[in-house]
XYZ file of N, CA, C and O in Angstrom:
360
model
N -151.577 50.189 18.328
C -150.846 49.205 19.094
C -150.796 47.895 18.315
O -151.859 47.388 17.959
N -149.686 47.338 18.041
C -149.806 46.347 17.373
C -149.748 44.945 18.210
O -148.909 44.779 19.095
N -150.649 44.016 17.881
C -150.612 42.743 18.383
C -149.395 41.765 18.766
O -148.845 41.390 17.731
N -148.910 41.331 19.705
C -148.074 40.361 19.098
C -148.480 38.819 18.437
O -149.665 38.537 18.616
N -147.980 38.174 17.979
C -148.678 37.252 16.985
C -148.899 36.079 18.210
O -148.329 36.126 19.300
N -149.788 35.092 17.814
C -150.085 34.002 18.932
C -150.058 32.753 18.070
O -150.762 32.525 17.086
N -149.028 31.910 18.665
C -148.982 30.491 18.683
C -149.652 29.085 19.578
O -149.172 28.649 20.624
N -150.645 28.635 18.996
C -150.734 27.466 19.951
C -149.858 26.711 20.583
O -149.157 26.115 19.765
N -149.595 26.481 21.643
C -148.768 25.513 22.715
C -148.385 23.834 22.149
O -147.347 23.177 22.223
N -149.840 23.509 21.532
C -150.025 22.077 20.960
C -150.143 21.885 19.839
O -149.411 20.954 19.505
N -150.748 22.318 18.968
C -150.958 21.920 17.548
C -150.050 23.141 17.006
O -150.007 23.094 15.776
N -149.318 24.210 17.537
C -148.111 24.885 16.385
C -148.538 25.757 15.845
O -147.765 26.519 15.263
N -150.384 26.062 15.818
C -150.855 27.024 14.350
C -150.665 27.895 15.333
O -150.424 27.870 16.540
N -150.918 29.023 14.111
C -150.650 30.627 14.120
C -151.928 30.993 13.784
O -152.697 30.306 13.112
N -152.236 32.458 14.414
C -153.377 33.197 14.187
C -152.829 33.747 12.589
O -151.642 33.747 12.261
N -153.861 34.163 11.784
C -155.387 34.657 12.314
C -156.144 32.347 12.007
O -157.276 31.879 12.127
N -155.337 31.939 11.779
C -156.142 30.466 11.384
C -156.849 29.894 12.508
O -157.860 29.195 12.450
N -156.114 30.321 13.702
C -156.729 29.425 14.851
C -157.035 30.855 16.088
O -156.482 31.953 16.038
N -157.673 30.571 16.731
C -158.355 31.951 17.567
C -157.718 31.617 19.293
O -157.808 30.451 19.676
N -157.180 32.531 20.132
C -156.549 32.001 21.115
C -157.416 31.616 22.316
O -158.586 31.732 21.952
N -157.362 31.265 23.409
C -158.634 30.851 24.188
C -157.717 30.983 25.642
O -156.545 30.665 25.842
N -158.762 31.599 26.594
C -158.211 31.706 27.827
C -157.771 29.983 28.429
O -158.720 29.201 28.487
N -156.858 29.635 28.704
C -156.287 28.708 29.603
C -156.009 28.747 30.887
O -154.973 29.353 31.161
N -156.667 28.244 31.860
C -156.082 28.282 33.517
C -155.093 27.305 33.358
O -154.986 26.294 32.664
N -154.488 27.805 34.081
C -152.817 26.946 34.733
C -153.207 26.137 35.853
O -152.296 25.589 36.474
N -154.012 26.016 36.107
C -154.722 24.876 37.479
C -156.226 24.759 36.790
O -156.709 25.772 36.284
N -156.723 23.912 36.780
C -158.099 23.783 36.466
C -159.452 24.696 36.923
O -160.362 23.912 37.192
N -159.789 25.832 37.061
C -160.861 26.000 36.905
C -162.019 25.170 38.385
O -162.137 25.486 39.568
N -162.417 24.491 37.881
C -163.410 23.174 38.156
C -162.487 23.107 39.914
O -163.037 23.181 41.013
N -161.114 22.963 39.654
C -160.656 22.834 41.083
C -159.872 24.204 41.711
O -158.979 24.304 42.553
N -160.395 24.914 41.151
C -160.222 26.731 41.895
C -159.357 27.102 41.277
O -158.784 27.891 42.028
N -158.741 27.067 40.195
C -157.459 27.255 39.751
C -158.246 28.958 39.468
O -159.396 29.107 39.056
N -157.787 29.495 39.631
C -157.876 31.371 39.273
C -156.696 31.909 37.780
O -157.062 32.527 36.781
N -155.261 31.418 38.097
C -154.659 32.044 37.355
C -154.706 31.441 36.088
O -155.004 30.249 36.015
N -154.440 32.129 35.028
C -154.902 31.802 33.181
C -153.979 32.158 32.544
O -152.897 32.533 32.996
N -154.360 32.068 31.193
C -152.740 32.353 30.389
C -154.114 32.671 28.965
O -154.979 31.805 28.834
N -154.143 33.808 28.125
C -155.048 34.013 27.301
C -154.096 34.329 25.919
O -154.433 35.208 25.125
N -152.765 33.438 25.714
C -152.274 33.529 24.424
C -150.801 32.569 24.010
O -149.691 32.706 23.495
N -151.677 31.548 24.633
C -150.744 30.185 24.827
C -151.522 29.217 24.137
O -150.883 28.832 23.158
N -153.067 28.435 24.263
C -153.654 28.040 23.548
C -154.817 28.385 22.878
O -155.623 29.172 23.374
N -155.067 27.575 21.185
C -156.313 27.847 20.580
C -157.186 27.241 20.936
O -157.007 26.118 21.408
N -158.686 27.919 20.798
C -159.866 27.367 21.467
C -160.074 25.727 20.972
O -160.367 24.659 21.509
N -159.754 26.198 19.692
C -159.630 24.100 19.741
C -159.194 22.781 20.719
O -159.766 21.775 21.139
N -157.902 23.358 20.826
C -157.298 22.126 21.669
C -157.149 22.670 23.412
O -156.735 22.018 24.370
N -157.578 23.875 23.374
C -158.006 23.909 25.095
C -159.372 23.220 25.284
O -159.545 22.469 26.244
N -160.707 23.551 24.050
C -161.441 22.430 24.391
C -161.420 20.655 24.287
O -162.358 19.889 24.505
N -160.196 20.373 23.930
C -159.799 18.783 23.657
C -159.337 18.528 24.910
O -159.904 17.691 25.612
N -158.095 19.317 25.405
C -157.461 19.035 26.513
C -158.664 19.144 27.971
O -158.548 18.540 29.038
N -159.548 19.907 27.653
C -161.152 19.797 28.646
C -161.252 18.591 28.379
O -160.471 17.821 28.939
N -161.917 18.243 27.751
C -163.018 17.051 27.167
C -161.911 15.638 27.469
O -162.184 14.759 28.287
N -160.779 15.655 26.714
C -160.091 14.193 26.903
C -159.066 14.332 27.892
O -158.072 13.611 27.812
N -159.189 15.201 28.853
C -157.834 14.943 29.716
C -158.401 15.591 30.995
O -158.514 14.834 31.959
N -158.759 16.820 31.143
C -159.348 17.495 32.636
C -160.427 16.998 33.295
O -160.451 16.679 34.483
N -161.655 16.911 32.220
C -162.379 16.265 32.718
C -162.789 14.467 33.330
O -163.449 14.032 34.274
N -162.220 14.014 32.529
C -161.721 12.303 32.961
C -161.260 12.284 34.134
O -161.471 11.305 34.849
N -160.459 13.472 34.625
C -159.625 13.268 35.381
C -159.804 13.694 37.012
O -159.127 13.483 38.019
N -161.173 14.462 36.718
C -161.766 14.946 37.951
C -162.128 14.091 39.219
O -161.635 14.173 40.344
N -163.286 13.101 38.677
C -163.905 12.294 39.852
C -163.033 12.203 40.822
O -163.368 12.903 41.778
N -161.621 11.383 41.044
C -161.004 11.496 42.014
C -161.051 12.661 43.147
O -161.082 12.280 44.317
N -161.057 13.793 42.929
C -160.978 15.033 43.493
C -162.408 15.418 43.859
O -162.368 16.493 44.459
N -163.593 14.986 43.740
C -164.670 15.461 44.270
C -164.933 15.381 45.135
O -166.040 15.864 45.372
N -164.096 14.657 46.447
C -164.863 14.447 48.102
C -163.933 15.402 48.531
O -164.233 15.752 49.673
N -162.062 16.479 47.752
C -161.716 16.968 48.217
C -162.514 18.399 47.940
O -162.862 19.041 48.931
N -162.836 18.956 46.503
C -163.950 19.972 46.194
C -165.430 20.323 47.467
O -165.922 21.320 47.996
N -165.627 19.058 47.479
C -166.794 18.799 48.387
C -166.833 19.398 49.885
O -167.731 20.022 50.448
N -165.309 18.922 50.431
C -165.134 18.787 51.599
C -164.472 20.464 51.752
O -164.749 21.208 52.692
N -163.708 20.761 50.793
C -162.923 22.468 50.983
C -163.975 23.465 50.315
O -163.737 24.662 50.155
N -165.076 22.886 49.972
C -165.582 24.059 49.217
C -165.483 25.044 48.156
O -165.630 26.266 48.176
N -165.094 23.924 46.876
C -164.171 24.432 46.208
C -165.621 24.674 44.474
O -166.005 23.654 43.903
N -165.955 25.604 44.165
C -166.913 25.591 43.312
C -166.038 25.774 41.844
O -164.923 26.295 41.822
N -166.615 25.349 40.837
C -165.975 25.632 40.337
C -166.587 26.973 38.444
O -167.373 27.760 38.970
N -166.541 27.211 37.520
C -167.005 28.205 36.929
C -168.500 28.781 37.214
O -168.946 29.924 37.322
N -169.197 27.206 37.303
C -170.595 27.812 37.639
C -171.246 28.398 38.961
O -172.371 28.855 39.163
N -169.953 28.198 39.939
C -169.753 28.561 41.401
C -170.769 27.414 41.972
O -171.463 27.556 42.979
N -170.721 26.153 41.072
C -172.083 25.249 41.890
C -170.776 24.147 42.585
O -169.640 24.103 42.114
N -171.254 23.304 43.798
C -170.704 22.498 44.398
C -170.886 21.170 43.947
O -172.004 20.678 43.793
N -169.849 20.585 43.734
C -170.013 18.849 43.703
C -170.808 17.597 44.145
O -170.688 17.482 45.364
N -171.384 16.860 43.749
C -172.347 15.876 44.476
C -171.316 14.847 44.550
O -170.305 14.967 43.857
N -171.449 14.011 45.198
C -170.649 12.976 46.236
C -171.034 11.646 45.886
O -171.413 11.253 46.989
N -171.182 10.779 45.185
C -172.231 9.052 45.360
C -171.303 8.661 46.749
O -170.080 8.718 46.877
N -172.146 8.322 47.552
C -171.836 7.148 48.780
C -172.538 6.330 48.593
O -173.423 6.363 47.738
N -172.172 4.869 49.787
C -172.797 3.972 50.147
C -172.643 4.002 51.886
O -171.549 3.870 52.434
N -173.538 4.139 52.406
C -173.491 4.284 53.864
C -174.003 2.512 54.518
O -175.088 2.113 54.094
N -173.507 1.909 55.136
C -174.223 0.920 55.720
C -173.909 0.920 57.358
O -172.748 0.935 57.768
N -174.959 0.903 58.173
C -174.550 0.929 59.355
C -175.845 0.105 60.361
O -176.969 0.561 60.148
N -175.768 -1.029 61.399
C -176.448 -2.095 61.914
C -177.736 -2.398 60.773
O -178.940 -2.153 60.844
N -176.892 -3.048 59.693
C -177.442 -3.780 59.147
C -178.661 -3.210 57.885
O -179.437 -3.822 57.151
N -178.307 -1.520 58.119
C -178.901 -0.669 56.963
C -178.170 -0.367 56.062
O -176.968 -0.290 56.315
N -178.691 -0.071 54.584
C -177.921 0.715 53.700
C -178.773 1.835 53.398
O -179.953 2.061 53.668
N -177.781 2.562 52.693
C -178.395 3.620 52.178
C -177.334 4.444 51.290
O -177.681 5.472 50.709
């Protein structure tokens, strides 16, 4: 069976130079299930992690939190609050 050849999405290279890497089409981290495993190289799916998905999370953690949304490690989100109520904080 022969391969078909794989191009990165972002940087253009061609195998065998660059190795392809599973990609979710929704993040992962926020339940995304469906993937794409010959669209990007492990390089710049881990860039697009590191400088763009992850930055971009915090916003979304009281909705993770609140729907129950785990994400690869199936662990749940922690929350920072500030609670103040007659004159307590916490």
């Amino acid at each position: 069976m022969k391969r078909r050849r794989f191009t990165c999405i972002y940087c253009r290279n061609s195998s065998p130079q660059v190795v392809p890497s599973e990609a979710h089409i929704f993040p992962d981290v926020l339940g995304g299930v469906a993937s794409t495993q010959d669209t990007v190289c492990q390089h710049c799916n881990n860039g697009i992690n590191r400088e763009v998905e992850t930055p971009a999370l915090p916003p979304f953690d009281w909705f993770r939190l609140v729907w129950g949304i785990t994400g690869r490690r199936k662990s749940s989100t922690r929350l920072r609050a500030h609670v103040s109520f007659a004159g307590h904080q916490a």
